[in-house]
mmCIF file of C-alpha atoms and ligand atoms in Angstrom:
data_model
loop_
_atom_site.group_PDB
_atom_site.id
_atom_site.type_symbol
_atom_site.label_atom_id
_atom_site.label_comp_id
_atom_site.label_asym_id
_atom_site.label_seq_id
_atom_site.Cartn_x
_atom_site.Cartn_y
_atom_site.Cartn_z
ATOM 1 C CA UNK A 10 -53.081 -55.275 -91.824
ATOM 2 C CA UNK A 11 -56.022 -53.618 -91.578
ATOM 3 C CA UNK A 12 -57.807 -56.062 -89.695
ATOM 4 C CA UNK A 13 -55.289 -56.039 -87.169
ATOM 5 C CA UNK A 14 -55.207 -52.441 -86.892
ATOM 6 C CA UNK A 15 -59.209 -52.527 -85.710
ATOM 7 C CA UNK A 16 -58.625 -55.427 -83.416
ATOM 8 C CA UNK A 17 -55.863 -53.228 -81.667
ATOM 9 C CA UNK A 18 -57.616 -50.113 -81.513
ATOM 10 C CA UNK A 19 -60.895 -51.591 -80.299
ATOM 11 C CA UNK A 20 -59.105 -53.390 -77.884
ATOM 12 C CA UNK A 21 -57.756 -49.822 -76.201
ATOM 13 C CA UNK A 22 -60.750 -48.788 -76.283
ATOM 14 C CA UNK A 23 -62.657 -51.316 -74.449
ATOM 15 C CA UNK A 24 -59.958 -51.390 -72.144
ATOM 16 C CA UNK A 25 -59.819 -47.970 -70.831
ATOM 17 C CA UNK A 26 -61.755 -45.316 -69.930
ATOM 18 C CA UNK A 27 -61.377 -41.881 -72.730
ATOM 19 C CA UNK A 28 -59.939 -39.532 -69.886
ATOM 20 C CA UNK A 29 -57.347 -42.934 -68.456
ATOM 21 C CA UNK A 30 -55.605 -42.573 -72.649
ATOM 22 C CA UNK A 31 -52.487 -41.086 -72.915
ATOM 23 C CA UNK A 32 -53.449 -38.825 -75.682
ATOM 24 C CA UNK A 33 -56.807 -37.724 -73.639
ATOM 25 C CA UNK A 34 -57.597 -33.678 -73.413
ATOM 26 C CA UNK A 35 -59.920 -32.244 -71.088
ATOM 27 C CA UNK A 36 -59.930 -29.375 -73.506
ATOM 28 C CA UNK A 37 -58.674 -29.474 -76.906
ATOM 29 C CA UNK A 38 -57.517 -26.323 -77.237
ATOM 30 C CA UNK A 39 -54.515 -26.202 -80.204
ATOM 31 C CA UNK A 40 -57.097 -28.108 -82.211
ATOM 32 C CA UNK A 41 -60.268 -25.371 -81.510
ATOM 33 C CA UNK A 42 -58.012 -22.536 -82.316
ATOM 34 C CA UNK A 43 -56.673 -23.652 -85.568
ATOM 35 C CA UNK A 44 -60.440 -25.096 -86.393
ATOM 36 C CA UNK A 45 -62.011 -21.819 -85.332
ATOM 37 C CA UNK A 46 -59.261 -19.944 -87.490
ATOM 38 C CA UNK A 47 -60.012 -22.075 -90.585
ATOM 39 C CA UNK A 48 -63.528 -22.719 -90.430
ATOM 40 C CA UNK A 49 -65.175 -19.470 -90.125
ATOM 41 C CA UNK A 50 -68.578 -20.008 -91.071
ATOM 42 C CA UNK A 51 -70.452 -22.431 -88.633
ATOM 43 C CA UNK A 52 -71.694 -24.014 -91.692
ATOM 44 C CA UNK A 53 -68.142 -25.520 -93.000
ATOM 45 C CA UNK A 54 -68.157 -28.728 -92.892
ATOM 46 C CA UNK A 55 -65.264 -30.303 -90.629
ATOM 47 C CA UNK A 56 -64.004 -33.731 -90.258
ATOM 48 C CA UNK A 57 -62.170 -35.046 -87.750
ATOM 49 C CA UNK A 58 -60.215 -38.366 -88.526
ATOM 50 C CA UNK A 59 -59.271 -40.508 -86.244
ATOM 51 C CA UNK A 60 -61.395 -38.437 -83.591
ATOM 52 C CA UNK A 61 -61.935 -41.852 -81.213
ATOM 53 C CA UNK A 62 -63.435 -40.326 -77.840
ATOM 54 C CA UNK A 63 -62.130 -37.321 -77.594
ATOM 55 C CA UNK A 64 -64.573 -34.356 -77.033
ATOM 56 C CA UNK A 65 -63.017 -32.072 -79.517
ATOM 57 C CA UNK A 66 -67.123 -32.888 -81.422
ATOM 58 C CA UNK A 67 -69.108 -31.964 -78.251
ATOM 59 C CA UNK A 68 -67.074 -28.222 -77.971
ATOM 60 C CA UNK A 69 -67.466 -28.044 -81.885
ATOM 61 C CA UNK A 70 -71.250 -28.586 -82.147
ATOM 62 C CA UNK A 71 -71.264 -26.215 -78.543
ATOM 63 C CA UNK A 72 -70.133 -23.444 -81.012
ATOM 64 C CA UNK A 73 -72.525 -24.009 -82.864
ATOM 65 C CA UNK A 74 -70.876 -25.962 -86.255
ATOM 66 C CA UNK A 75 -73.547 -27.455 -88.383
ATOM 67 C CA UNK A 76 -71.734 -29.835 -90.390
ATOM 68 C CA UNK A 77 -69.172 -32.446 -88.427
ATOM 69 C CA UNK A 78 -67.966 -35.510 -89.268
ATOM 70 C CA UNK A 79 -65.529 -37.823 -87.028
ATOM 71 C CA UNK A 80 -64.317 -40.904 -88.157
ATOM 72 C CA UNK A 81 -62.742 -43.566 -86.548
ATOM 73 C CA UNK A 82 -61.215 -47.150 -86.824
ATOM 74 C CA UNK A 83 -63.174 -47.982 -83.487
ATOM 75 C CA UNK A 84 -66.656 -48.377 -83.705
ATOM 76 C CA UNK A 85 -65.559 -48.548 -79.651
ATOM 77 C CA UNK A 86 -64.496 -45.309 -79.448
ATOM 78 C CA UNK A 87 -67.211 -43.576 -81.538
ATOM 79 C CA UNK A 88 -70.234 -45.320 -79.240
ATOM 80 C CA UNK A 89 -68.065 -43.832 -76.256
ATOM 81 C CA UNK A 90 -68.294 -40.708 -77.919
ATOM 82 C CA UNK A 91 -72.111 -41.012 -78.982
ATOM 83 C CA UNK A 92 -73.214 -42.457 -75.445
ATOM 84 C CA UNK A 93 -71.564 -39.148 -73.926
ATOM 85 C CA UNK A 94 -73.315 -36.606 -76.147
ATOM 86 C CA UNK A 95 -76.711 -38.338 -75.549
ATOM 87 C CA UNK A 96 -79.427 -36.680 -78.204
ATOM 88 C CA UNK A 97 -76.874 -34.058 -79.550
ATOM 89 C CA UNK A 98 -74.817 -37.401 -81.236
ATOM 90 C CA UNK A 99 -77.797 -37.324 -84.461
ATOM 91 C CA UNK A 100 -76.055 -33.922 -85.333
ATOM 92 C CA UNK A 101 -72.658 -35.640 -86.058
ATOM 93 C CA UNK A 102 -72.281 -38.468 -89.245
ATOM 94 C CA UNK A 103 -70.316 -41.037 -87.480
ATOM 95 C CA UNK A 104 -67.953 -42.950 -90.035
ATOM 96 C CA UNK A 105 -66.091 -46.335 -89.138
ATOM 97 C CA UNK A 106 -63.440 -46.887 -91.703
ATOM 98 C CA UNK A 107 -59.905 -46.883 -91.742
ATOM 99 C CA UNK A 108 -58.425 -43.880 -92.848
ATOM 100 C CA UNK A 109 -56.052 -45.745 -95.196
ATOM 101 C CA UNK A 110 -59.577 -47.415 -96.977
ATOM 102 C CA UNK A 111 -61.247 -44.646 -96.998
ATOM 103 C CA UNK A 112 -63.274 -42.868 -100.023
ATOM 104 C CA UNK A 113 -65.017 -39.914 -99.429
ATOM 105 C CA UNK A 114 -68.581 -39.471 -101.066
ATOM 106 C CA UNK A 115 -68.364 -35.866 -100.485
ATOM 107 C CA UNK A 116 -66.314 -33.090 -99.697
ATOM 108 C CA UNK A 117 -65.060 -30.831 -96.620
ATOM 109 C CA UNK A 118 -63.716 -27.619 -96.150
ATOM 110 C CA UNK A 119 -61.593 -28.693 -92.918
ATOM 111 C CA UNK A 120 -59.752 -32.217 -92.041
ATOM 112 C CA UNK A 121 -58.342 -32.296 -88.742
ATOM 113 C CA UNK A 122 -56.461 -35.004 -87.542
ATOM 114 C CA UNK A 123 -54.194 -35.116 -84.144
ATOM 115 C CA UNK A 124 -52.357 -38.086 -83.433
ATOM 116 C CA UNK A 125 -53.445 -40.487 -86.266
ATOM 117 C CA UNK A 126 -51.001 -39.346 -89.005
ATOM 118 C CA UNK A 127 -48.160 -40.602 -86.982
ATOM 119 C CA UNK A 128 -49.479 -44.114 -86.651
ATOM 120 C CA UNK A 129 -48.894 -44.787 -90.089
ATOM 121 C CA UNK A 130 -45.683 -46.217 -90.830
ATOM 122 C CA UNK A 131 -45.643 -48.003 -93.905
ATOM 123 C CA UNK A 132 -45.248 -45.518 -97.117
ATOM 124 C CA UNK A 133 -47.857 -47.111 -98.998
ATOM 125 C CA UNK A 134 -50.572 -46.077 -96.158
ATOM 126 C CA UNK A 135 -49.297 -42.700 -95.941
ATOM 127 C CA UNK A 136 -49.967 -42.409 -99.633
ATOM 128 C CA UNK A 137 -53.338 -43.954 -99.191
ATOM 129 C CA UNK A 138 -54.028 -41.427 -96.539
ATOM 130 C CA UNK A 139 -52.755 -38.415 -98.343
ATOM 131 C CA UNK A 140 -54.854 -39.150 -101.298
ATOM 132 C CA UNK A 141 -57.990 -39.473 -99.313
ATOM 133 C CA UNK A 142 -57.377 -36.120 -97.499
ATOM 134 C CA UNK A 143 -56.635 -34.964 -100.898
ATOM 135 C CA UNK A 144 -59.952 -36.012 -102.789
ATOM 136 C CA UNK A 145 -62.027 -35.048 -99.768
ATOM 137 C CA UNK A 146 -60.741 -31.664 -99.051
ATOM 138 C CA UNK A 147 -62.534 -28.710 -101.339
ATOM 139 C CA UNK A 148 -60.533 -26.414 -103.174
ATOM 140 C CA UNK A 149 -58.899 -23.873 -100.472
ATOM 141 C CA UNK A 150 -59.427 -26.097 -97.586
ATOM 142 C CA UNK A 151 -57.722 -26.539 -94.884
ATOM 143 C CA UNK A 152 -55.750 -29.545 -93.350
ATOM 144 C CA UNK A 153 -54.826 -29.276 -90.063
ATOM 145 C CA UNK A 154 -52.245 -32.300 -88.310
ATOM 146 C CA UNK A 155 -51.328 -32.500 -84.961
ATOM 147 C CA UNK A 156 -48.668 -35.203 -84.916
ATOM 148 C CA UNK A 157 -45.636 -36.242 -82.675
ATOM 149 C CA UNK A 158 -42.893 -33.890 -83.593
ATOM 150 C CA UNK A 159 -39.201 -33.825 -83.891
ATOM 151 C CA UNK A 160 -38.510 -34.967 -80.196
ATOM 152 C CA UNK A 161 -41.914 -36.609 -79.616
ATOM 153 C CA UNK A 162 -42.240 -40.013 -78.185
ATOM 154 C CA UNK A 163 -41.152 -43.340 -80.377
ATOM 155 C CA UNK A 164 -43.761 -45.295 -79.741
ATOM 156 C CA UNK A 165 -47.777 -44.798 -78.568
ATOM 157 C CA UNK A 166 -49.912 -47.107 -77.339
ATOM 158 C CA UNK A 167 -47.929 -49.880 -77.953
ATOM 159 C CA UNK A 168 -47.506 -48.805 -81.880
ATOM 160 C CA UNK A 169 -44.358 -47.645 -83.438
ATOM 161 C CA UNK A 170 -45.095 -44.324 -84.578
ATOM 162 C CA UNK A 171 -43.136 -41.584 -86.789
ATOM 163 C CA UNK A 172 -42.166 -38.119 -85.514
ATOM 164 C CA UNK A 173 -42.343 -35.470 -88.192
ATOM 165 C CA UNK A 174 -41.122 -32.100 -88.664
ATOM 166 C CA UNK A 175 -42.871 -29.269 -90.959
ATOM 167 C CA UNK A 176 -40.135 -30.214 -93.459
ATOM 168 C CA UNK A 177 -41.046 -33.823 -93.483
ATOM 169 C CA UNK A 178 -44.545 -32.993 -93.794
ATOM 170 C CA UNK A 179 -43.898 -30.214 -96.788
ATOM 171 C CA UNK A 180 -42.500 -32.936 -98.811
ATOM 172 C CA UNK A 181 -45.158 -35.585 -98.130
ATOM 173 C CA UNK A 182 -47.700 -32.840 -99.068
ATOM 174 C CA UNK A 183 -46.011 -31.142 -102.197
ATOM 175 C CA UNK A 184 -46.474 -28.263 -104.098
ATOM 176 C CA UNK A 185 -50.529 -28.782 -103.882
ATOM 177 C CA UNK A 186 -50.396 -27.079 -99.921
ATOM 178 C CA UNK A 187 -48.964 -23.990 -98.271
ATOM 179 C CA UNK A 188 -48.530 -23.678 -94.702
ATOM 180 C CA UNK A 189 -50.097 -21.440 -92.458
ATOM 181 C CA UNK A 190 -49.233 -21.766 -89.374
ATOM 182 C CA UNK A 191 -46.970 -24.369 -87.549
ATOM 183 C CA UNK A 192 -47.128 -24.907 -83.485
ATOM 184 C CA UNK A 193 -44.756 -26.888 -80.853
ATOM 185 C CA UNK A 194 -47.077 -28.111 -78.007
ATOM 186 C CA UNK A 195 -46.170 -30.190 -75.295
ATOM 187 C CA UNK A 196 -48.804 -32.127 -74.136
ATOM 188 C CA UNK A 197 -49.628 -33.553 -70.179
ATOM 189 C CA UNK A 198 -50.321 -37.142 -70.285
ATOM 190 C CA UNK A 199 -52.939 -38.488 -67.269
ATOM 191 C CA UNK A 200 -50.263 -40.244 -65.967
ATOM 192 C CA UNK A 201 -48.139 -37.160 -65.672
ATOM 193 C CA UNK A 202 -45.689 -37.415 -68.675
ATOM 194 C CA UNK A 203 -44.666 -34.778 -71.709
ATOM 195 C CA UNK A 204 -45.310 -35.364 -75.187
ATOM 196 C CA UNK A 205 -44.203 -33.061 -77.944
ATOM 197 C CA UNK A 206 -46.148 -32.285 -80.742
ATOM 198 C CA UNK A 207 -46.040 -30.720 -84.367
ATOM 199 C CA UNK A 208 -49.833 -28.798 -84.881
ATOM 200 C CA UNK A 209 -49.079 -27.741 -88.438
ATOM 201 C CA UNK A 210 -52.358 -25.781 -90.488
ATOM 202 C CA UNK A 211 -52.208 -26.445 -94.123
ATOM 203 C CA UNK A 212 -54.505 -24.855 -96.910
ATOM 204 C CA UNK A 213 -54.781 -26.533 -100.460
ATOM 205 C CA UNK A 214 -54.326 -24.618 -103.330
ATOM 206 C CA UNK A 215 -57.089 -23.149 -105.594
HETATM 207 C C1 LIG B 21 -53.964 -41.432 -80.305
HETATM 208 S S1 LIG B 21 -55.651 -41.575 -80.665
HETATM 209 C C2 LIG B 21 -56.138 -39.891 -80.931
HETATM 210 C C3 LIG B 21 -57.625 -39.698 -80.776
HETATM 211 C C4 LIG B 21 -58.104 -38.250 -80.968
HETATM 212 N N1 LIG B 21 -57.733 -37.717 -82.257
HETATM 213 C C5 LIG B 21 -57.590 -37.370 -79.879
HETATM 214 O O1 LIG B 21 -56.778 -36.471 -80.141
HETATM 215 O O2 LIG B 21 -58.013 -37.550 -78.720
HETATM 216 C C6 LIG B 21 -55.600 -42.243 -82.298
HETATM 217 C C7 LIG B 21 -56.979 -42.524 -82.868
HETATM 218 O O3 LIG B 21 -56.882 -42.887 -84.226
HETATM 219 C C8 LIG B 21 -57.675 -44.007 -84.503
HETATM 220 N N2 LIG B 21 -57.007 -44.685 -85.625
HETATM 221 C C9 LIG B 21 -55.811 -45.294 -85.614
HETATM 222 N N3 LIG B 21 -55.505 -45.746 -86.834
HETATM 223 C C10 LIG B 21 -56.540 -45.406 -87.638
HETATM 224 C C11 LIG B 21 -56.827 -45.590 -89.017
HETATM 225 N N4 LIG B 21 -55.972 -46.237 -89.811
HETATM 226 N N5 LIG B 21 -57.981 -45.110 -89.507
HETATM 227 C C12 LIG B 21 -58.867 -44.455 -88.699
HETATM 228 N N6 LIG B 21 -58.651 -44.256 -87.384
HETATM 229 C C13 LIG B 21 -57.506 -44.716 -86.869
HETATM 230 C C14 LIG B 21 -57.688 -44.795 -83.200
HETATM 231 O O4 LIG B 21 -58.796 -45.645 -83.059
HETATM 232 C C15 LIG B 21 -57.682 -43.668 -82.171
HETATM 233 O O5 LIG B 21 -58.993 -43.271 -81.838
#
């Protein structure tokens, strides 16, 4: 499964340009707003999973953060990314795994994710997933998802996804999060269509 997963997503990625995706921001701006309101020292180390090209990492080490991580399924995507920040690229660790394989060797203090969550549609990767958030994020973190929500598209990029609402997502999570803050944002496709999604900010308990 896993292998076809790559083959997919390196695939989109070699076909299109970052800004032709339908998921492409010129300016993530839900995503810097929650970040900046969770990571308030530029020394907190932030992931971003499932990052592919988007240039969420280029306004993040602009700020000046000190410790980011983006990981993708796509070693495509991540050289797009890495070609387009030129010598600033050595300040990011660049990880190519599969979210649903993944075990972290250290810990953050902020995992972001839009639009990855949603791809996963068997139960048995969303547990995977939620366990590897889990180990990775320090005590107090936060976890912030951006995912399709409750009238979101079915399907993206040719992948069944799963639209989620915050009481979907309360469940998944359990007693081990509390919410902060949860968003509706209805995003402008290149192509000129509307997406709705669920930005919900999570912190882990002590
Ligand atoms: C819809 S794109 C979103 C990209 C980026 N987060 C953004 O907002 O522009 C989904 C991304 O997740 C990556 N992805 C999909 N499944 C994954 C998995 N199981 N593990 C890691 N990355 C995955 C894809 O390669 C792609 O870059």
């Amino acid at each position: 499964m896993s292998g076809e997963r790559k083959l997919h997503w390196e695939r989109v990625y070699e076909g299109k340009e970052p800004t032709e995706v339908s998921w492409y921001q010129p300016v993530p701006e839900k995503s810097l707003e929650l970040i900046h309101s969770a990571a308030r020292s530029t020394s907190d180390s932030i992931i971003d999973v499932g990052g592919g090209a988007s240039s969420l990492v280029d306004r993040l080490l602009d700020v000046g953060y000190e410790d980011v991580s983006v990981l993708d399924i796509s070693g495509k995507a991540l050289q797009q990314s890495v070609a387009r920040l030129g010598d600033l690229a050595a300040r990011v660790r660049w990880i190519e795994a599969d979210i649903t394989d993944f075990n972290p060797s250290r810990s953050y203090a902020v995992w972001h994710d839009r639009a990855v969550f949603h791809f996963l549609t068997e139960e048995t990767d969303r547990q995977r997933y939620i366990a590897a958030m889990k180990a990775a994020l320090r005590a107090e973190g936060h976890f912030l998802l951006a995912t399709f929500g409750p009238e979101g598209p079915l399907r993206c990029s040719g992948l069944d996804i799963r639209r989620y609402s915050v009481e979907m997502l309360r469940q998944l999570l359990g007693d081990d999060f509390v919410l902060q803050s949860e968003e509706i944002d209805e995003h402008r496709t290149p192509a000129g269509a509307t997406q709705q999604f669920l930005y919900s900010w999570w912190q882990a308990r002590a």
